[in-house]
Short mmCIF file of C-alpha atoms in Angstrom, two decimals:
data_model
loop_
_atom_site.label_atom_id
_atom_site.label_comp_id
_atom_site.label_asym_id
_atom_site.label_seq_id
_atom_site.Cartn_x
_atom_site.Cartn_y
_atom_site.Cartn_z
CA MET V 15 -4.69 -17.44 13.21
CA THR V 16 -3.96 -13.99 12.56
CA ARG V 17 -6.53 -11.44 12.00
CA THR V 18 -5.83 -9.58 8.97
CA VAL V 19 -7.30 -6.56 7.13
CA ASN V 20 -7.56 -7.28 3.35
CA GLY V 21 -7.61 -4.18 1.05
CA PHE V 22 -8.21 -3.99 -2.69
CA MET V 23 -7.93 -0.51 -4.51
CA LEU V 24 -8.12 0.96 -7.81
CA ILE V 25 -6.02 4.13 -8.67
CA ASP V 26 -7.22 6.34 -11.79
CA ALA V 27 -4.04 7.27 -13.67
CA PRO V 28 -5.63 9.24 -16.92
CA HIS V 29 -2.32 10.82 -18.02
CA SER V 30 0.36 9.68 -15.94
CA ALA V 31 4.13 8.63 -15.48
CA LEU V 32 3.91 7.49 -11.70
CA ASN V 33 7.05 5.20 -11.79
CA ASN V 34 9.79 5.35 -14.28
CA ALA V 35 12.41 3.15 -15.41
CA GLY V 36 15.06 5.87 -16.08
CA ASN V 37 17.06 6.43 -19.26
CA ASP V 38 17.25 3.84 -21.82
CA SER V 39 20.90 3.81 -23.32
CA SER V 40 20.09 1.43 -26.07
CA GLU V 41 17.64 4.22 -27.71
CA ARG V 42 18.60 6.51 -30.55
CA THR V 43 19.03 9.26 -28.35
CA GLU V 44 20.36 9.25 -24.72
CA ASN V 45 17.43 11.17 -23.04
CA ILE V 46 14.30 9.22 -23.14
CA VAL V 47 12.62 8.33 -19.86
CA ARG V 48 10.64 4.91 -19.93
CA VAL V 49 7.97 4.09 -17.58
CA LYS V 50 8.16 0.86 -15.66
CA VAL V 51 6.39 -1.95 -17.45
CA ILE V 52 5.35 -5.58 -17.05
CA ARG V 53 5.10 -7.67 -20.39
CA LYS V 54 2.50 -10.55 -20.66
CA GLY V 55 2.68 -12.00 -24.15
CA ARG V 56 2.43 -8.99 -26.45
CA LYS V 57 0.73 -6.86 -24.14
CA VAL V 58 2.54 -4.20 -21.97
CA TYR V 59 1.36 -3.22 -18.57
CA PRO V 60 2.87 0.02 -16.65
CA TYR V 61 3.08 -0.50 -12.98
CA VAL V 62 4.15 1.33 -9.93
CA SER V 63 6.53 -0.56 -7.89
CA GLY V 64 5.32 -1.90 -4.40
CA GLN V 65 8.31 0.05 -2.81
CA ALA V 66 7.17 3.20 -4.63
CA LEU V 67 3.79 2.82 -3.03
CA ARG V 68 4.95 1.96 0.41
CA TYR V 69 6.98 5.24 0.10
CA TRP V 70 3.81 7.24 -0.72
CA TRP V 71 2.26 5.45 2.15
CA ARG V 72 4.92 6.09 4.82
CA THR V 73 5.35 9.75 3.66
CA THR V 74 1.60 10.35 3.93
CA LEU V 75 1.57 8.89 7.52
CA GLU V 76 4.48 11.07 8.46
CA GLU V 77 3.04 14.27 6.95
CA LYS V 78 -0.74 13.80 7.78
CA PHE V 79 -0.83 11.82 10.87
CA ASP V 80 2.47 13.20 12.50
CA TRP V 81 4.12 9.71 12.64
CA LYS V 82 7.56 9.42 14.36
CA VAL V 83 9.63 8.19 11.47
CA SER V 84 12.62 6.25 11.94
CA PRO V 85 16.12 8.17 11.20
CA ILE V 86 18.08 6.53 8.33
CA GLU V 87 21.88 5.97 8.75
CA ARG V 88 24.05 4.97 6.00
CA GLU V 89 27.33 3.08 6.04
CA LYS V 90 29.12 2.81 2.61
CA LYS V 91 26.46 1.11 0.50
CA ILE V 92 24.35 -0.13 3.44
CA ALA V 93 21.36 1.97 4.77
CA PHE V 94 19.27 1.00 7.66
CA THR V 95 16.84 2.63 10.00
CA ASN V 96 17.07 2.79 13.64
CA ALA V 97 15.19 -0.64 14.15
CA ASN V 98 13.30 0.76 17.11
CA PRO V 99 9.54 -0.21 16.61
CA VAL V 100 8.80 1.02 20.03
CA GLU V 101 9.45 4.71 19.55
CA TYR V 102 9.17 4.74 15.72
CA ASP V 103 5.78 3.96 14.07
CA ASP V 104 7.16 3.04 10.79
CA ASP V 105 9.76 0.50 12.21
CA ASP V 106 6.69 -1.33 13.66
CA VAL V 107 4.46 -1.20 10.41
CA PHE V 108 7.03 -1.27 7.60
CA GLY V 109 9.51 -3.60 9.26
CA TYR V 110 13.49 -3.44 9.21
CA MET V 111 16.82 -5.17 9.14
CA ARG V 112 19.67 -4.04 10.95
CA ALA V 113 23.00 -5.64 11.77
CA LEU V 114 24.12 -4.86 15.17
CA LYS V 115 27.43 -5.75 17.01
CA LYS V 116 27.09 -9.17 18.41
CA ALA V 117 27.35 -7.81 21.80
CA ASP V 118 24.43 -5.44 21.18
CA GLY V 119 22.28 -8.31 20.12
CA GLY V 120 23.41 -9.22 16.37
CA THR V 121 21.39 -8.83 13.40
CA VAL V 122 17.60 -8.04 14.13
CA THR V 123 14.85 -8.12 11.54
CA ARG V 124 11.10 -7.48 11.64
CA LEU V 125 8.59 -8.43 8.94
CA SER V 126 6.25 -5.65 7.84
CA VAL V 127 2.87 -6.17 9.03
CA LEU V 128 1.64 -4.13 5.97
CA LYS V 129 1.99 -5.95 2.94
CA ASN V 130 1.40 -4.68 -0.65
CA SER V 131 1.24 -5.60 -4.32
CA PRO V 132 2.70 -3.28 -7.06
CA LEU V 133 -0.07 -1.16 -8.60
CA VAL V 134 -0.45 -2.60 -12.04
CA SER V 135 -2.29 -1.39 -15.09
CA VAL V 136 -5.57 -3.60 -15.54
CA THR V 137 -5.37 -3.02 -19.32
CA GLY V 138 -2.64 -3.38 -21.78
CA GLN V 139 -1.01 -0.12 -23.07
CA VAL V 140 0.97 1.58 -25.68
CA PRO V 141 2.66 4.28 -23.68
CA THR V 142 2.58 7.70 -25.29
CA GLU V 143 6.17 8.96 -26.21
CA ASP V 144 6.05 12.87 -25.39
CA PHE V 145 8.59 15.11 -27.10
CA GLY V 146 9.92 18.06 -25.25
CA VAL V 147 12.74 20.61 -25.51
CA MET V 148 14.65 22.85 -23.11
CA ALA V 149 14.84 26.00 -24.99
CA ARG V 150 15.34 28.75 -22.32
CA HIS V 151 19.03 29.17 -23.02
CA GLU V 152 20.91 30.71 -25.82
CA GLY V 153 21.92 28.20 -28.67
CA ASP V 154 20.20 25.00 -30.10
CA PRO V 155 17.15 23.70 -27.96
CA VAL V 156 18.03 20.38 -26.17
CA PRO V 157 15.38 17.70 -26.99
CA TYR V 158 14.20 15.18 -24.51
CA GLU V 159 11.47 12.53 -24.47
CA HIS V 160 9.38 10.62 -22.00
CA GLU V 161 6.45 8.22 -21.72
CA PHE V 162 3.00 8.45 -20.14
CA TYR V 163 -0.13 6.27 -20.17
CA SER V 164 -3.94 6.36 -19.55
CA THR V 165 -5.11 3.32 -17.37
CA VAL V 166 -6.52 2.30 -13.87
CA LEU V 167 -3.88 0.72 -11.76
CA LYS V 168 -5.07 -2.18 -9.30
CA GLY V 169 -3.40 -3.13 -6.16
CA ILE V 170 -3.89 -5.30 -3.01
CA PHE V 171 -2.56 -4.86 0.52
CA SER V 172 -3.15 -6.59 4.06
CA LEU V 173 -2.56 -5.42 7.43
CA ASP V 174 -1.67 -7.91 10.16
CA LEU V 175 -3.55 -6.61 13.19
CA GLY V 176 -2.35 -9.36 15.50
CA ASN V 177 1.41 -8.23 15.20
CA ILE V 178 1.10 -4.50 15.17
CA GLY V 179 3.04 -3.44 18.20
CA VAL V 180 4.03 -6.92 18.98
CA PHE V 181 7.80 -7.44 19.06
CA TYR V 182 9.37 -10.99 19.08
CA LYS V 183 12.62 -12.50 20.58
CA SER V 184 12.77 -15.43 18.38
CA GLU V 185 15.94 -16.67 16.63
CA LYS V 186 14.10 -16.71 13.48
CA THR V 187 14.53 -14.29 10.47
CA GLY V 188 11.74 -11.80 10.80
CA TYR V 189 10.94 -12.45 14.15
CA LYS V 190 14.33 -11.39 15.99
CA ASN V 191 13.06 -7.93 16.56
CA MET V 192 14.35 -7.27 19.95
CA TYR V 193 17.85 -6.66 21.28
CA PRO V 194 18.93 -5.63 24.93
CA GLU V 195 18.69 -1.90 24.72
CA LEU V 196 15.29 -2.14 22.78
CA GLU V 197 13.81 -4.22 25.57
CA ALA V 198 14.60 -1.48 28.08
CA ILE V 199 13.08 0.99 25.83
CA ALA V 200 9.94 -1.28 25.48
CA GLU V 201 9.74 -1.66 29.20
CA LYS V 202 10.03 2.30 29.87
CA ASN V 203 7.26 2.74 27.25
CA GLY V 204 4.70 0.68 28.93
CA ALA V 205 5.16 -2.55 26.76
CA ALA V 206 4.38 -5.82 28.62
CA GLN V 207 6.55 -8.84 28.18
CA VAL V 208 4.44 -11.86 27.41
CA GLU V 209 6.55 -15.16 27.23
CA SER V 210 9.13 -14.37 24.30
CA LYS V 211 7.47 -11.21 22.97
CA TRP V 212 6.73 -7.69 24.01
CA VAL V 213 3.46 -6.33 23.47
CA MET V 214 2.66 -2.45 23.22
CA PRO V 215 -0.29 -0.76 25.07
CA ALA V 216 -3.48 -1.31 23.31
CA GLU V 217 -4.22 2.39 22.39
CA VAL V 218 -0.93 2.49 20.67
CA ARG V 219 -1.50 -0.75 18.50
CA THR V 220 -5.01 0.59 17.62
CA LYS V 221 -3.93 4.09 16.73
CA ARG V 222 -1.29 2.75 14.26
CA ALA V 223 -3.85 0.32 12.57
CA LYS V 224 -6.38 3.08 12.18
CA ASP V 225 -3.79 5.52 11.02
CA VAL V 226 -2.53 3.15 8.32
CA LEU V 227 -6.02 2.91 6.88
CA LYS V 228 -7.06 6.39 7.52
CA ALA V 229 -4.13 7.57 5.18
CA LEU V 230 -5.58 5.82 2.35
CA PRO V 231 -7.69 8.83 1.08
CA TYR V 232 -4.86 11.10 1.51
CA LEU V 233 -2.25 9.07 -0.45
CA ALA V 234 0.18 11.30 -2.37
CA GLY V 235 3.08 10.92 -4.50
CA GLY V 236 4.38 9.86 -7.86
CA ALA V 237 6.89 10.94 -10.58
CA LYS V 238 6.20 13.52 -13.13
CA GLN V 239 3.72 15.48 -11.07
CA THR V 240 4.60 18.71 -12.28
CA SER V 241 3.47 17.84 -15.79
CA HIS V 242 1.13 14.99 -15.17
CA LEU V 243 -0.32 15.69 -12.03
CA THR V 244 -2.49 12.48 -10.77
CA ASP V 245 -4.44 11.99 -7.48
CA VAL V 246 -3.11 8.45 -6.49
CA SER V 247 -5.66 8.07 -3.74
CA PRO V 248 -7.90 5.03 -4.27
CA LYS V 249 -10.94 5.73 -6.27
CA LEU V 250 -12.38 2.29 -5.60
CA LEU V 251 -11.62 0.58 -2.18
CA ILE V 252 -12.58 -2.70 -0.72
CA LEU V 253 -11.89 -3.47 2.93
CA VAL V 254 -12.74 -6.50 5.23
CA GLY V 255 -11.43 -8.18 8.22
CA ILE V 256 -10.67 -11.89 8.12
CA ASP V 257 -9.46 -14.65 10.17
CA GLY V 258 -6.26 -15.69 8.20
CA GLY V 259 -3.40 -14.35 6.33
CA ASN V 260 -4.31 -15.00 2.77
CA HIS V 261 -5.69 -12.39 0.46
CA LEU V 262 -9.07 -12.90 -1.01
CA PHE V 263 -9.49 -9.92 -3.67
CA MET V 264 -6.63 -10.57 -6.25
CA ASN V 265 -8.92 -11.42 -9.17
CA LEU V 266 -11.85 -8.94 -8.87
CA VAL V 267 -10.82 -6.82 -11.80
CA ARG V 268 -10.39 -7.54 -15.44
CA GLU V 269 -9.86 -6.09 -18.89
CA GLU V 270 -13.14 -5.92 -20.87
CA ASN V 271 -13.07 -4.12 -24.17
CA GLY V 272 -9.90 -2.28 -23.36
CA GLU V 273 -11.46 -0.95 -20.01
CA ALA V 274 -11.17 -2.04 -16.34
CA SER V 275 -14.26 -4.02 -15.27
CA LEU V 276 -15.04 -5.08 -11.49
CA ASP V 277 -16.17 -8.67 -11.49
CA ILE V 278 -19.21 -8.51 -9.28
CA GLU V 279 -19.62 -12.20 -9.52
CA ALA V 280 -16.16 -12.82 -8.45
CA LEU V 281 -16.71 -10.68 -5.35
CA GLU V 282 -19.84 -12.51 -4.50
CA ASP V 283 -17.92 -15.91 -4.78
CA VAL V 284 -15.25 -14.66 -2.30
CA ILE V 285 -18.18 -13.85 0.07
CA SER V 286 -19.74 -16.97 -0.22
CA ASP V 287 -16.76 -19.21 -0.47
CA TYR V 288 -14.97 -17.45 2.62
CA SER V 289 -17.90 -16.56 4.80
CA ASP V 290 -16.54 -18.74 7.53
CA ILE V 291 -13.55 -16.38 8.12
CA LEU V 292 -14.92 -13.10 7.39
CA LEU V 293 -14.85 -11.05 10.67
CA THR V 294 -16.42 -7.89 9.33
CA ASP V 295 -19.03 -6.67 6.84
CA ILE V 296 -17.78 -5.97 3.25
CA TYR V 297 -16.98 -2.40 3.01
CA ILE V 298 -16.69 -0.89 -0.55
CA GLY V 299 -15.92 2.77 -1.18
CA ARG V 300 -16.22 4.65 -4.49
CA ARG V 301 -15.22 8.20 -5.54
CA LYS V 302 -18.00 9.80 -7.24
CA GLY V 303 -17.28 10.30 -11.06
CA PHE V 304 -15.11 7.04 -11.26
CA MET V 305 -16.50 3.94 -12.97
CA GLU V 306 -19.95 5.65 -12.42
CA GLU V 307 -21.49 2.83 -14.10
CA LEU V 308 -20.78 0.64 -10.88
CA ASP V 309 -23.12 2.92 -8.65
CA PRO V 310 -26.41 1.12 -9.50
CA VAL V 311 -24.71 -2.31 -9.25
CA LEU V 312 -23.09 -1.71 -5.97
CA LYS V 313 -26.42 -0.18 -4.63
CA ALA V 314 -28.14 -3.47 -5.75
CA LEU V 315 -25.43 -5.46 -4.03
CA THR V 316 -25.96 -3.54 -0.90
CA GLU V 317 -29.76 -4.37 -0.72
CA LYS V 318 -29.26 -7.86 -1.70
CA TYR V 319 -26.98 -8.63 1.39
CA ALA V 320 -28.96 -6.17 3.84
CA GLY V 321 -30.37 -9.24 5.62
CA ASN V 322 -27.27 -11.31 5.54
CA SER V 323 -24.28 -11.77 7.93
CA PRO V 324 -21.93 -10.16 6.53
CA LYS V 325 -23.58 -7.17 4.96
CA VAL V 326 -22.34 -4.93 2.09
CA ILE V 327 -21.66 -1.45 3.31
CA TYR V 328 -21.29 1.03 0.41
CA GLY V 329 -20.37 4.64 0.49
CA SER V 330 -17.73 7.31 -0.63
CA ILE V 331 -14.20 6.45 -0.02
CA ASN V 332 -13.80 8.54 3.06
CA GLU V 333 -17.13 7.44 4.51
CA THR V 334 -15.90 3.72 3.95
CA VAL V 335 -12.49 4.31 5.72
CA ASP V 336 -14.15 6.17 8.55
CA SER V 337 -16.59 3.56 9.08
CA PHE V 338 -14.25 0.50 8.68
CA VAL V 339 -11.72 1.90 11.30
CA GLN V 340 -14.33 1.75 13.87
CA VAL V 341 -14.44 -1.96 13.76
CA ILE V 342 -10.53 -2.09 14.26
CA PRO V 343 -10.41 -2.18 18.28
CA GLY V 344 -12.67 -5.44 18.16
CA LEU V 345 -10.16 -7.12 15.72
CA MET V 346 -7.01 -6.37 17.51
CA GLY V 347 -7.15 -9.28 19.90
#
């Protein structure tokens, strides 16, 4: 069974337009920029696409942790990376697909070991339409509009520790990672061939796993930052290592009286029902000032589980990440 890090996070978006759908040509004017939304019944829920979140994550890893990012090539309407997870950290963690010539190995694909949901508003929204004008030129001002919202966004992610730095040769979509040239590069970079797969040195695999999590407090990105500046790093974060590939934390937050509410009973149910596959303590981080009402609740939860295995470890976002990454080497396998 694969050992996986389960992550749950809330992002505070108090006046934001982080991911936009572009102009809507059906509107009365041609310069209204709408935010991306999901509709459930009569309610509208703004969201940030999973692709956008991954872009923020990859960029943070490159800029903050000096990740060597795979170069992108474009041929007509197709763009692809180098498909070299040995030398490029992001090809390992974020996956790839590239069609090589048959003589060079044919089409290679790699499943991303980092999987994430979109960031979706916890509460239904009626996005505000903001009216503006461009008036720095001579003549009539040019009007334009855009939308923004005030909400808490929730998201989940999982990191497959067993497959970081492990590259397969199987004739199966997602598992044909290798081609002859890459095998030679892997051998040159200290990877070991184990049956039909190549395994990178333990220190490389561990560093990549730790970096992915250590980037969380520094996530940066999003649209409209010039006029809606939003800190997109998690304000509430839960991390746990599990024996398996499922995700346990999808339903921990619900809408209550128009606000986001963390369901502590749902969290305790997860701890109880899945205690047999939990490999670590439950690490909970919260940025002071965000959902301040949770502070006594989480402190009480910590005390309640003090004598248990697993325990609940509670602290700031940075303390939580720093503590959790210390257990990564023991989970890598």
